[in-house]
Coordinates of C-alpha atoms and ligand atoms in Angstrom, one line a residue:
M1 CA 0.0 0.0 0.0
D2 CA 1.5 3.2 -1.0
R3 CA 1.8 6.2 1.2
F4 CA 0.0 9.5 0.3
S5 CA 3.1 11.4 1.4
E6 CA 5.0 9.9 -1.5
F7 CA 2.3 11.1 -3.9
A8 CA 2.3 14.6 -2.3
S9 CA 6.1 14.9 -2.5
T10 CA 6.1 13.7 -6.1
L11 CA 3.6 16.3 -7.1
D12 CA 5.6 19.0 -5.3
R13 CA 8.5 18.0 -7.5
V14 CA 6.4 18.1 -10.6
R15 CA 5.2 21.6 -9.7
A16 CA 8.7 22.8 -9.0
T17 CA 9.8 21.7 -12.5
A18 CA 9.1 24.0 -15.4
G19 CA 9.7 21.6 -18.3
K20 CA 6.8 19.4 -19.5
N21 CA 9.1 16.6 -20.3
E22 CA 10.6 16.6 -16.8
K23 CA 7.1 16.7 -15.2
V24 CA 6.1 13.7 -17.2
R25 CA 9.3 11.9 -16.3
I26 CA 8.9 12.5 -12.5
L27 CA 5.3 11.4 -12.5
S28 CA 6.0 8.3 -14.7
E29 CA 8.8 7.1 -12.4
Y30 CA 6.4 7.4 -9.5
L31 CA 3.6 5.6 -11.3
R32 CA 5.8 2.8 -12.4
E33 CA 6.3 1.6 -8.8
L34 CA 2.6 1.4 -7.9
D35 CA 0.3 -1.6 -8.2
A36 CA -2.8 -1.3 -10.3
D37 CA -5.1 -0.1 -7.5
D38 CA -2.8 2.7 -6.5
A39 CA -1.9 3.6 -10.0
E40 CA -5.7 4.2 -10.6
R41 CA -5.9 6.4 -7.5
A42 CA -2.7 8.3 -8.1
A43 CA -3.5 9.1 -11.7
R44 CA -7.0 10.3 -10.8
F45 CA -5.8 12.4 -7.9
A46 CA -3.0 13.9 -10.0
T47 CA -5.7 15.4 -12.3
G48 CA -7.5 16.9 -9.4
R49 CA -10.4 14.4 -9.3
A50 CA -11.5 12.6 -6.2
S51 CA -13.7 10.0 -7.9
L52 CA -14.4 8.1 -11.0
K53 CA -15.6 10.2 -13.9
G54 CA -19.2 9.4 -14.6
S55 CA -20.1 8.3 -11.1
A56 CA -23.2 10.1 -9.9
D57 CA -21.3 10.8 -6.7
E58 CA -19.0 13.7 -6.2
T59 CA -17.5 14.7 -2.9
Q60 CA -19.4 18.0 -3.2
I61 CA -17.4 19.7 -0.5
G62 CA -17.3 23.5 -1.0
Y63 CA -14.9 26.2 -0.1
S64 CA -16.9 27.3 2.9
T65 CA -17.1 23.8 4.4
I66 CA -13.3 23.4 4.0
T67 CA -12.7 26.8 5.5
D68 CA -15.0 26.0 8.5
V69 CA -13.0 22.8 9.2
I70 CA -9.7 24.6 9.0
E71 CA -10.8 27.4 11.3
E72 CA -12.1 24.8 13.7
M73 CA -8.8 22.9 13.7
T74 CA -6.4 25.9 13.9
G75 CA -8.4 28.4 15.9
L76 CA -7.9 31.0 13.2
S77 CA -10.6 33.6 12.7
S78 CA -12.2 34.0 9.3
R79 CA -10.5 37.4 9.0
E80 CA -7.1 35.7 9.4
M81 CA -8.0 33.0 7.0
S82 CA -9.0 35.5 4.3
R83 CA -5.7 37.3 4.8
V84 CA -3.8 34.2 4.1
Y85 CA -6.1 33.4 1.2
V86 CA -5.5 36.7 -0.4
K87 CA -1.8 36.0 -0.2
H88 CA -2.0 32.6 -2.1
G89 CA -5.3 32.6 -3.9
D90 CA -5.3 28.9 -3.6
L91 CA -7.0 27.0 -0.7
G92 CA -4.6 24.2 -0.9
K93 CA -1.7 26.5 -0.2
V94 CA -3.6 28.2 2.5
V95 CA -4.0 24.9 4.3
E96 CA -0.4 24.0 3.8
E97 CA 0.6 27.3 5.5
V98 CA -1.8 27.3 8.5
L99 CA -2.1 23.6 9.3
S100 CA 1.0 23.5 11.5
R101 CA -1.2 25.3 14.0
K102 CA -3.6 22.4 14.3
R103 CA -4.5 22.1 17.9
E104 CA -5.2 18.3 18.1
T105 CA -3.4 15.4 16.7
T106 CA -4.4 11.8 16.6
L107 CA -2.9 9.4 19.0
F108 CA -1.6 7.0 16.4
Q109 CA 0.2 8.9 13.7
E110 CA -0.3 6.1 11.2
D111 CA 0.8 7.2 7.7
L112 CA -2.0 8.0 5.3
S113 CA -2.1 5.7 2.3
L114 CA -3.6 6.4 -1.1
R115 CA -6.2 3.9 -0.2
D116 CA -7.2 5.7 3.0
V117 CA -7.6 8.9 1.1
A118 CA -9.7 7.2 -1.6
E119 CA -11.9 5.6 1.0
A120 CA -12.4 8.9 2.8
F121 CA -13.4 10.6 -0.5
E122 CA -15.8 7.8 -1.2
A123 CA -17.4 8.1 2.2
M124 CA -17.8 11.9 1.6
S125 CA -19.5 11.3 -1.8
Q126 CA -21.8 8.7 -0.3
A127 CA -23.0 11.1 2.4
K128 CA -26.4 12.4 1.2
G129 CA -29.2 14.4 2.7
T130 CA -29.5 15.8 6.2
G131 CA -26.4 15.4 8.3
S132 CA -24.3 14.8 5.3
Q133 CA -22.3 18.1 5.8
L134 CA -21.4 16.9 9.3
I135 CA -20.2 13.5 8.0
K136 CA -18.1 15.3 5.3
K137 CA -16.6 17.7 7.8
G138 CA -15.8 14.8 10.1
R139 CA -14.1 12.8 7.4
L140 CA -12.1 15.8 6.2
K141 CA -11.0 16.6 9.7
S142 CA -9.8 13.1 10.4
L143 CA -7.8 13.1 7.2
L144 CA -6.3 16.5 8.0
L145 CA -5.4 15.4 11.5
R146 CA -3.3 12.6 10.1
A147 CA -1.8 14.7 7.2
S148 CA 1.5 16.6 7.0
E149 CA 1.2 20.1 5.6
T150 CA 2.2 19.0 2.2
E151 CA -0.2 16.1 2.2
A152 CA -3.0 18.5 3.4
K153 CA -2.3 20.8 0.5
Y154 CA -2.9 18.1 -2.0
L155 CA -5.9 16.7 -0.2
I156 CA -7.5 20.2 -0.6
K157 CA -6.3 20.7 -4.1
I158 CA -8.0 17.4 -5.1
L159 CA -11.2 18.3 -3.3
T160 CA -11.4 21.7 -4.8
K161 CA -10.3 20.3 -8.2
E162 CA -7.6 23.0 -8.4
M163 CA -4.4 21.2 -8.9
R164 CA -2.5 24.1 -10.5
I165 CA 0.8 22.4 -10.8
G166 CA 1.0 22.6 -14.6
L167 CA 0.0 19.1 -15.1
V168 CA -2.8 19.0 -17.6
D169 CA -4.7 15.7 -18.3
G170 CA -2.7 15.2 -21.4
L171 CA 0.6 15.1 -19.5
V172 CA -0.8 12.6 -17.0
E173 CA -1.8 10.5 -19.9
E174 CA 1.7 10.8 -21.3
A175 CA 3.2 9.8 -17.9
V176 CA 1.0 6.7 -17.9
A177 CA 2.2 5.7 -21.3
R178 CA 5.8 6.3 -20.3
A179 CA 5.5 4.5 -17.0
Y180 CA 4.5 1.3 -18.5
G181 CA 6.3 1.5 -21.8
L182 CA 3.2 1.9 -23.9
D183 CA 2.6 3.5 -27.2
R184 CA 1.4 7.1 -26.7
G185 CA -1.2 6.8 -29.5
A186 CA -2.7 3.6 -28.1
V187 CA -2.9 5.1 -24.7
R188 CA -4.7 8.2 -26.0
E189 CA -7.1 6.1 -28.0
A190 CA -7.9 4.0 -24.9
H191 CA -8.3 7.1 -22.8
L192 CA -10.8 8.7 -25.2
L193 CA -12.8 5.5 -25.1
I194 CA -12.9 5.0 -21.3
G195 CA -13.0 8.6 -20.3
D196 CA -11.5 8.2 -16.9
I197 CA -7.8 8.7 -16.3
G198 CA -7.8 6.4 -13.3
M199 CA -9.3 3.5 -15.2
L200 CA -6.8 4.1 -17.9
A201 CA -3.8 3.9 -15.5
R202 CA -5.2 0.7 -14.0
Q203 CA -5.6 -1.0 -17.3
A204 CA -2.2 0.2 -18.5
R205 CA -0.5 -1.0 -15.3
S206 CA -2.2 -4.4 -15.6
G207 CA -1.1 -4.8 -19.2
D208 CA -4.7 -4.8 -20.3
L209 CA -4.8 -1.8 -22.4
G210 CA -5.7 -3.8 -25.5
L211 CA -8.7 -5.1 -23.6
V212 CA -10.2 -1.7 -23.1
R213 CA -13.7 -1.8 -24.5
L214 CA -16.7 0.5 -24.7
E215 CA -18.9 -0.7 -22.0
L216 CA -22.5 0.0 -21.0
M217 CA -22.9 2.1 -17.8
R218 CA -19.5 3.7 -18.3
P219 CA -19.6 6.9 -20.2
T220 CA -17.3 7.5 -23.2
N221 CA -16.2 10.8 -24.7
F222 CA -18.5 12.3 -27.3
M223 CA -17.7 12.7 -30.9
L224 CA -17.4 16.3 -31.9
A225 CA -18.1 18.5 -34.9
D226 CA -15.8 21.0 -36.7
P227 CA -17.3 24.3 -37.8
M228 CA -17.4 25.6 -41.3
E229 CA -18.9 28.8 -42.4
R230 CA -20.4 28.4 -45.8
P231 CA -22.4 25.7 -47.6
D232 CA -20.2 25.8 -50.7
E233 CA -17.1 25.2 -48.5
I234 CA -18.8 22.1 -46.9
A235 CA -20.0 20.7 -50.3
S236 CA -16.6 20.9 -51.8
Y237 CA -14.9 19.6 -48.6
F238 CA -16.9 16.4 -48.7
G239 CA -17.3 16.2 -52.5
K240 CA -19.9 13.5 -52.2
E241 CA -23.4 12.8 -50.9
V242 CA -23.5 13.2 -47.1
Y243 CA -26.1 13.2 -44.4
A244 CA -27.5 16.5 -43.2
E245 CA -29.1 16.6 -39.8
Y246 CA -30.8 19.5 -38.0
K247 CA -28.6 20.9 -35.2
Y248 CA -30.8 20.5 -32.2
D249 CA -30.3 23.1 -29.5
G250 CA -30.4 21.3 -26.2
V251 CA -28.1 19.2 -24.0
R252 CA -25.8 16.6 -25.6
A253 CA -26.3 13.3 -23.8
Q254 CA -25.4 9.7 -23.8
L255 CA -27.9 7.1 -22.8
H256 CA -26.9 3.7 -21.6
K257 CA -29.5 1.0 -21.1
R258 CA -29.0 -2.6 -19.8
G259 CA -32.1 -4.5 -18.9
G260 CA -34.2 -2.2 -16.8
E261 CA -31.2 -0.1 -15.8
V262 CA -30.9 3.3 -17.5
R263 CA -28.3 6.0 -17.1
V264 CA -27.9 9.3 -18.8
Y265 CA -24.5 11.2 -19.0
S266 CA -23.8 14.7 -19.9
R267 CA -21.0 16.0 -22.1
R268 CA -18.9 16.4 -19.0
L269 CA -19.4 12.6 -18.5
E270 CA -21.4 13.3 -15.3
E271 CA -24.5 11.3 -14.6
I272 CA -27.7 13.4 -15.1
T273 CA -30.2 10.5 -15.0
A274 CA -32.2 12.0 -12.1
S275 CA -33.0 15.1 -14.1
F276 CA -34.9 13.2 -16.7
P277 CA -37.2 10.5 -15.3
E278 CA -39.3 10.4 -18.5
L279 CA -36.2 9.3 -20.4
V280 CA -35.6 6.5 -18.0
E281 CA -39.2 5.4 -18.4
G282 CA -39.2 5.8 -22.2
A283 CA -35.9 3.9 -22.5
R284 CA -37.3 1.0 -20.6
R285 CA -39.8 0.5 -23.3
I286 CA -37.0 -0.1 -25.9
D287 CA -36.5 -3.8 -26.1
H288 CA -32.7 -3.7 -26.4
D289 CA -29.6 -3.1 -24.5
L290 CA -27.9 -0.1 -26.0
L291 CA -25.7 3.0 -25.9
L292 CA -27.3 6.0 -27.7
D293 CA -25.9 9.4 -28.5
G294 CA -28.1 12.4 -29.0
E295 CA -29.5 15.7 -27.9
I296 CA -32.1 16.2 -25.1
V297 CA -34.3 19.0 -26.4
P298 CA -37.1 20.8 -24.6
F299 CA -40.0 20.1 -27.0
R300 CA -43.7 20.6 -27.1
D301 CA -46.4 20.3 -29.9
G302 CA -43.8 19.4 -32.5
R303 CA -41.6 22.4 -31.8
P304 CA -38.4 23.0 -29.8
L305 CA -38.7 25.2 -26.7
S306 CA -36.0 27.5 -25.4
F307 CA -32.8 25.8 -24.4
Q308 CA -32.7 27.8 -21.2
L309 CA -35.7 25.8 -19.9
L310 CA -33.4 22.9 -19.5
Q311 CA -31.1 24.6 -17.1
R312 CA -33.6 24.4 -14.3
R313 CA -34.0 20.7 -14.9
L314 CA -30.3 20.1 -15.0
R315 CA -29.6 21.8 -11.8
R316 CA -32.7 20.3 -10.3
I317 CA -33.5 23.4 -8.4
E318 CA -36.6 24.0 -6.4
N319 CA -39.9 22.9 -7.7
F320 CA -38.5 20.3 -9.9
G321 CA -42.0 19.0 -10.8
D322 CA -42.8 22.4 -12.3
A323 CA -39.6 22.5 -14.3
Q324 CA -40.4 19.1 -15.6
S325 CA -43.9 20.0 -16.8
A326 CA -42.7 23.4 -18.1
S327 CA -40.1 21.7 -20.2
P328 CA -41.1 18.3 -21.5
V329 CA -38.2 16.8 -23.4
V330 CA -37.5 14.6 -26.4
F331 CA -34.2 12.7 -26.8
F332 CA -33.2 13.1 -30.5
C333 CA -31.0 10.2 -31.2
F334 CA -28.4 10.6 -33.9
D335 CA -26.0 7.7 -33.1
I336 CA -25.8 4.3 -31.6
L337 CA -22.5 2.9 -30.3
L338 CA -23.5 -0.5 -28.8
L339 CA -26.5 -2.7 -29.4
D340 CA -27.2 -5.9 -27.6
G341 CA -23.6 -6.7 -27.0
E342 CA -22.5 -5.7 -30.5
E343 CA -19.9 -3.0 -31.0
L344 CA -21.2 -0.6 -33.6
Y345 CA -19.1 2.4 -33.1
R346 CA -16.3 1.4 -35.4
K347 CA -18.8 0.6 -38.2
P348 CA -19.8 3.2 -40.8
L349 CA -22.4 5.8 -39.8
Q350 CA -24.7 4.4 -42.5
E351 CA -24.9 1.1 -40.7
R352 CA -25.3 2.7 -37.3
R353 CA -28.2 4.8 -38.6
A354 CA -29.8 1.7 -40.0
A355 CA -29.5 0.1 -36.6
L356 CA -31.0 3.1 -35.0
A357 CA -33.9 3.0 -37.3
R358 CA -34.6 -0.6 -36.2
V359 CA -34.6 0.1 -32.5
I360 CA -36.2 3.6 -32.2
V361 CA -39.9 3.6 -32.4
E362 CA -41.0 7.1 -33.4
G363 CA -43.4 9.3 -31.6
G364 CA -42.5 9.0 -27.9
T365 CA -39.8 10.6 -25.9
F366 CA -37.2 9.0 -28.2
R367 CA -37.0 10.1 -31.9
Q368 CA -34.4 9.8 -34.6
A369 CA -32.7 13.0 -35.6
E370 CA -33.9 13.7 -39.1
T371 CA -31.5 12.9 -41.8
K372 CA -31.5 13.9 -45.5
S373 CA -28.9 13.1 -48.1
V374 CA -27.3 16.2 -49.7
S375 CA -24.4 16.9 -52.0
E376 CA -24.8 20.4 -53.4
A377 CA -24.3 23.7 -51.7
D378 CA -27.8 25.0 -52.5
Q379 CA -29.4 21.9 -51.0
I380 CA -27.4 22.6 -47.8
Q381 CA -28.4 26.2 -47.9
R382 CA -32.1 25.4 -48.3
L383 CA -32.0 22.9 -45.5
F384 CA -30.1 25.3 -43.3
R385 CA -32.9 27.9 -43.7
R386 CA -35.5 25.3 -43.1
S387 CA -33.7 24.2 -39.9
R388 CA -33.7 27.8 -38.7
S389 CA -37.3 28.3 -39.5
L390 CA -38.3 25.3 -37.5
G391 CA -36.4 26.7 -34.5
Y392 CA -33.2 24.6 -34.7
E393 CA -29.7 26.0 -34.6
G394 CA -28.3 25.0 -38.0
L395 CA -27.1 21.8 -39.6
V396 CA -24.6 19.0 -38.8
L397 CA -23.3 17.3 -41.9
K398 CA -21.8 13.8 -41.6
D399 CA -19.9 11.5 -43.7
P400 CA -21.9 8.2 -44.0
A401 CA -18.8 6.1 -44.2
S402 CA -17.2 7.4 -41.0
P403 CA -16.7 5.5 -37.7
Y404 CA -17.7 7.1 -34.4
T405 CA -14.5 8.6 -32.9
P406 CA -14.9 9.3 -29.2
G407 CA -13.6 12.7 -28.1
R408 CA -12.5 13.8 -31.5
R409 CA -13.2 16.4 -34.0
G410 CA -12.1 14.2 -36.9
K411 CA -13.7 16.4 -39.5
F412 CA -16.2 13.6 -40.2
W413 CA -18.9 15.9 -38.7
I414 CA -19.2 19.5 -39.8
K415 CA -21.5 22.0 -38.2
L416 CA -23.0 25.0 -39.8
K417 CA -24.3 27.7 -37.5
E418 CA -25.7 31.1 -38.1
E419 CA -23.3 33.6 -36.7
L420 CA -19.6 34.0 -37.5
D421 CA -18.9 32.1 -34.3
T422 CA -19.4 32.2 -30.6
L423 CA -17.0 31.5 -27.8
D424 CA -17.5 29.4 -24.7
V425 CA -15.8 31.3 -21.9
V426 CA -15.6 31.0 -18.1
I427 CA -16.6 33.8 -15.7
V428 CA -13.6 34.9 -13.6
G429 CA -14.9 38.1 -12.1
A430 CA -18.1 40.2 -11.7
E431 CA -19.1 43.6 -10.7
L432 CA -22.2 45.6 -10.0
G433 CA -24.2 46.9 -12.9
H434 CA -25.1 50.4 -13.8
G435 CA -28.3 52.3 -14.4
K436 CA -31.3 50.0 -14.2
R437 CA -29.0 47.3 -12.9
A438 CA -27.3 49.4 -10.2
G439 CA -26.6 47.3 -7.1
I440 CA -27.1 44.1 -9.0
I441 CA -24.1 41.8 -10.0
S442 CA -24.7 41.8 -13.7
D443 CA -21.4 42.7 -15.3
Y444 CA -19.3 39.6 -15.9
T445 CA -15.6 39.4 -16.7
F446 CA -14.8 36.2 -18.6
A447 CA -11.7 34.3 -19.8
I448 CA -10.6 31.8 -22.4
R449 CA -8.0 29.1 -22.0
D450 CA -4.3 29.6 -22.9
G451 CA -2.6 26.3 -22.1
P452 CA -3.0 25.8 -18.4
D453 CA -3.9 29.5 -17.8
L454 CA -7.0 31.5 -18.1
K455 CA -6.8 34.8 -19.9
V456 CA -9.4 37.5 -19.8
I457 CA -10.9 38.4 -23.1
G458 CA -13.9 40.6 -22.3
K459 CA -16.8 41.7 -20.2
A460 CA -20.5 41.4 -20.9
Y461 CA -23.6 42.5 -19.3
S462 CA -26.3 41.9 -21.9
G463 CA -28.2 38.9 -23.0
L464 CA -29.6 37.4 -19.9
T465 CA -33.2 37.8 -18.6
D466 CA -33.7 39.4 -15.2
K467 CA -34.5 36.0 -13.7
E468 CA -31.3 34.6 -15.0
I469 CA -29.4 37.5 -13.7
E470 CA -30.9 36.9 -10.3
E471 CA -29.9 33.2 -10.4
M472 CA -26.4 34.1 -11.6
M473 CA -26.0 36.6 -8.8
A474 CA -26.6 33.8 -6.2
R475 CA -24.2 31.5 -7.9
I476 CA -21.5 34.2 -8.3
K477 CA -21.8 35.0 -4.6
S478 CA -21.2 31.4 -3.7
L479 CA -18.1 31.3 -6.0
T480 CA -16.6 34.6 -4.9
T481 CA -13.1 34.2 -3.6
E482 CA -12.3 37.9 -3.1
D483 CA -14.5 40.9 -2.9
D484 CA -13.4 44.5 -2.6
G485 CA -17.0 45.8 -2.5
Y486 CA -17.1 46.6 -6.2
Y487 CA -15.3 44.0 -8.1
R488 CA -15.2 40.4 -7.0
K489 CA -13.0 37.6 -8.2
V490 CA -14.9 34.4 -8.9
K491 CA -13.8 30.8 -8.9
P492 CA -13.8 29.8 -12.6
Q493 CA -16.7 27.5 -12.9
L494 CA -19.6 29.2 -14.7
V495 CA -19.4 28.7 -18.4
I496 CA -21.3 31.0 -20.7
E497 CA -21.5 31.2 -24.5
V498 CA -20.9 34.7 -25.9
A499 CA -21.6 36.0 -29.4
F500 CA -19.9 39.1 -30.7
D501 CA -19.4 41.1 -33.8
S502 CA -15.7 40.8 -34.3
I503 CA -12.5 40.2 -32.4
Q504 CA -9.9 43.0 -32.1
K505 CA -6.4 43.1 -30.7
S506 CA -6.3 45.0 -27.5
E507 CA -4.1 45.8 -24.6
R508 CA -7.0 46.0 -22.2
H509 CA -7.1 42.3 -21.4
D510 CA -4.2 39.9 -20.7
S511 CA -5.3 37.7 -23.6
G512 CA -4.3 40.5 -26.0
F513 CA -7.7 40.4 -27.6
A514 CA -11.1 42.0 -27.0
L515 CA -14.5 41.1 -28.3
R516 CA -16.6 43.7 -30.0
F517 CA -20.2 44.0 -28.7
P518 CA -20.1 40.8 -26.7
R519 CA -23.5 39.5 -25.6
I520 CA -24.3 36.4 -23.6
K521 CA -26.1 33.8 -25.7
R522 CA -26.7 31.4 -22.9
I523 CA -25.4 29.8 -19.7
R524 CA -23.6 26.6 -20.5
D525 CA -24.1 24.4 -17.5
D526 CA -23.4 21.5 -19.7
K527 CA -19.8 22.5 -20.0
D528 CA -17.1 23.0 -17.4
A529 CA -14.1 25.3 -17.3
G530 CA -11.9 22.5 -18.9
Q531 CA -14.1 22.7 -22.0
I532 CA -14.1 26.4 -22.8
D533 CA -12.5 27.7 -26.0
T534 CA -8.9 28.4 -26.3
I535 CA -6.6 31.3 -27.4
E536 CA -5.9 29.3 -30.6
K537 CA -9.6 29.5 -31.5
V538 CA -9.6 33.2 -30.8
R539 CA -6.6 33.7 -33.1
E540 CA -8.2 31.6 -35.8
I541 CA -11.4 33.6 -35.7
Y542 CA -9.4 36.8 -35.6
S543 CA -7.4 36.0 -38.7
S544 CA -10.5 34.6 -40.6
Q545 CA -12.3 37.9 -40.3
K546 CA -12.6 39.4 -43.7
V547 CA -12.5 43.0 -42.6
T548 CA -10.8 43.6 -39.3
S549 CA -11.5 46.8 -37.5
E550 CA -7.9 47.4 -36.8
P551 CA -6.8 51.1 -36.8
Ligands
AMP1 P1 -21.3 23.2 -30.6 O1 -21.9 23.0 -29.3 O2 -21.8 24.5 -31.2 O3 -19.9 23.0 -30.7 O4 -22.0 22.1 -31.6 C1 -21.8 20.7 -31.5 C2 -23.0 20.2 -30.7 O5 -24.2 20.2 -31.5 C3 -22.9 18.8 -30.3 O6 -22.1 18.6 -29.2 C4 -24.4 18.4 -30.0 O7 -24.7 18.7 -28.7 C5 -25.1 19.4 -30.9 N1 -26.0 18.7 -31.9 C6 -27.2 19.0 -32.2 N2 -27.7 18.3 -33.2 C7 -26.8 17.4 -33.6 C8 -26.7 16.4 -34.5 N3 -27.7 16.1 -35.3 N4 -25.5 15.7 -34.6 C9 -24.5 16.0 -33.8 N5 -24.5 17.0 -32.9 C10 -25.6 17.7 -32.8

């Protein structure tokens, strides 16, 4: 059983090293010595995750709970804690600094093992309902009592999902490959398929990488679409007859069904089954075991409703029953990856669609995404207009001969949307609005991703309804890490989609760019900060602009 202190000191060394190659080397040498159980735990923890991706259970322990426990253990006041927090801006580091003041210690200073930590995290996730906060606090406290300062830092970094040691998932994946002498491409492939880095490390360590399979009840990464701007560009890119499907505007989801058991996963590979009871019921009526890919769309009387209606259901906020009847949903299926034990995902889309047609009985909560064959630009243009007039977002064009490639934009799927483009960004700060919105937090500063860093690219205050602003205000308050009364820094978690007229170069923000007339298109609760757009995409859009408004 391996000690957690070893893990913590390895990560400290990784953090202290600037070079990526060196980081990978240090981590891989550490992983090489672990057995399969510990390799699973260590790889998962190193990416700042406490539990298996796709499990409905998350430790769900927030900043304030952690701070409470620390204050209790050290006798520090909240004022003193905030002073230390301002210095580091990282709760893990705060804990490392203040923990030497802990007033109690346990009698038996038994070393923490990776397994102890995993078990404690598991117990925290299992705690539900009334009294659960108390259980979580108790568990955290007993972990911290046994931990050194460095160990405590990493415990907190994992729980807050803020590793910040320059070790992105890709590097952990590389370390796994190097640790066990495996081909990087094969490891990447397996990772995309099984989704969870811990499972990947386990399989790699056991020499079972070749046995990695797509399995029911374990989410896989979603296949993605590349954007193109014009129908003629798309027609000449494919140069043959392809499928054109409406681009449904809802929540991407994967539905797994085995016997009477049904699970629905979001694009972040989180389980969202409980938000959609009618899908569970509907799926049970399908007489097959299967894995479907599709879009959950709020839908009534043959027409899509506003995407925003889904947000309430996803977050399962108060009055869930109301939210459910206000936004009945349909699952528009556009792909099938497994059917009754048969692997379909490597087969051509044409065959997968034929299988889908056999198992989906039209009319209920499950429908097939409409497909038409097109080859000419004007056909694409016409369908695109039709899609917009029916209330859909555009088109997705797909190569009928293509396999399903989890987690990839393989240019087998091309999306055509209305505006030039939009960016998915994360909110990093907020301030009080002006005029009609004076006194209300309604002005959001947002960032895109630049490697491991977040870089600010703009501010927006328009686009949300008053009700949404109210909800955002509450969420922003709970994510605030620093507040000077006017501007507050916000933990980067809230993802929004912004539309804009153009991108300009600008000294105003640290990304070096600014958006012209940004407006919030919608709140993207289906995405997390890891999935926002990057500086590369910004540069691409910037240079694709036909007329830039540069001075
Ligand atoms: P975007 O979110 O703009 O990057 O567009 C890609 C998304 O479009 C996918 O992740 C799906 O959620 C959604 N989508 C809607 N309809 C389809 C469809 N027929 N095929 C594939 N993706 C679709």
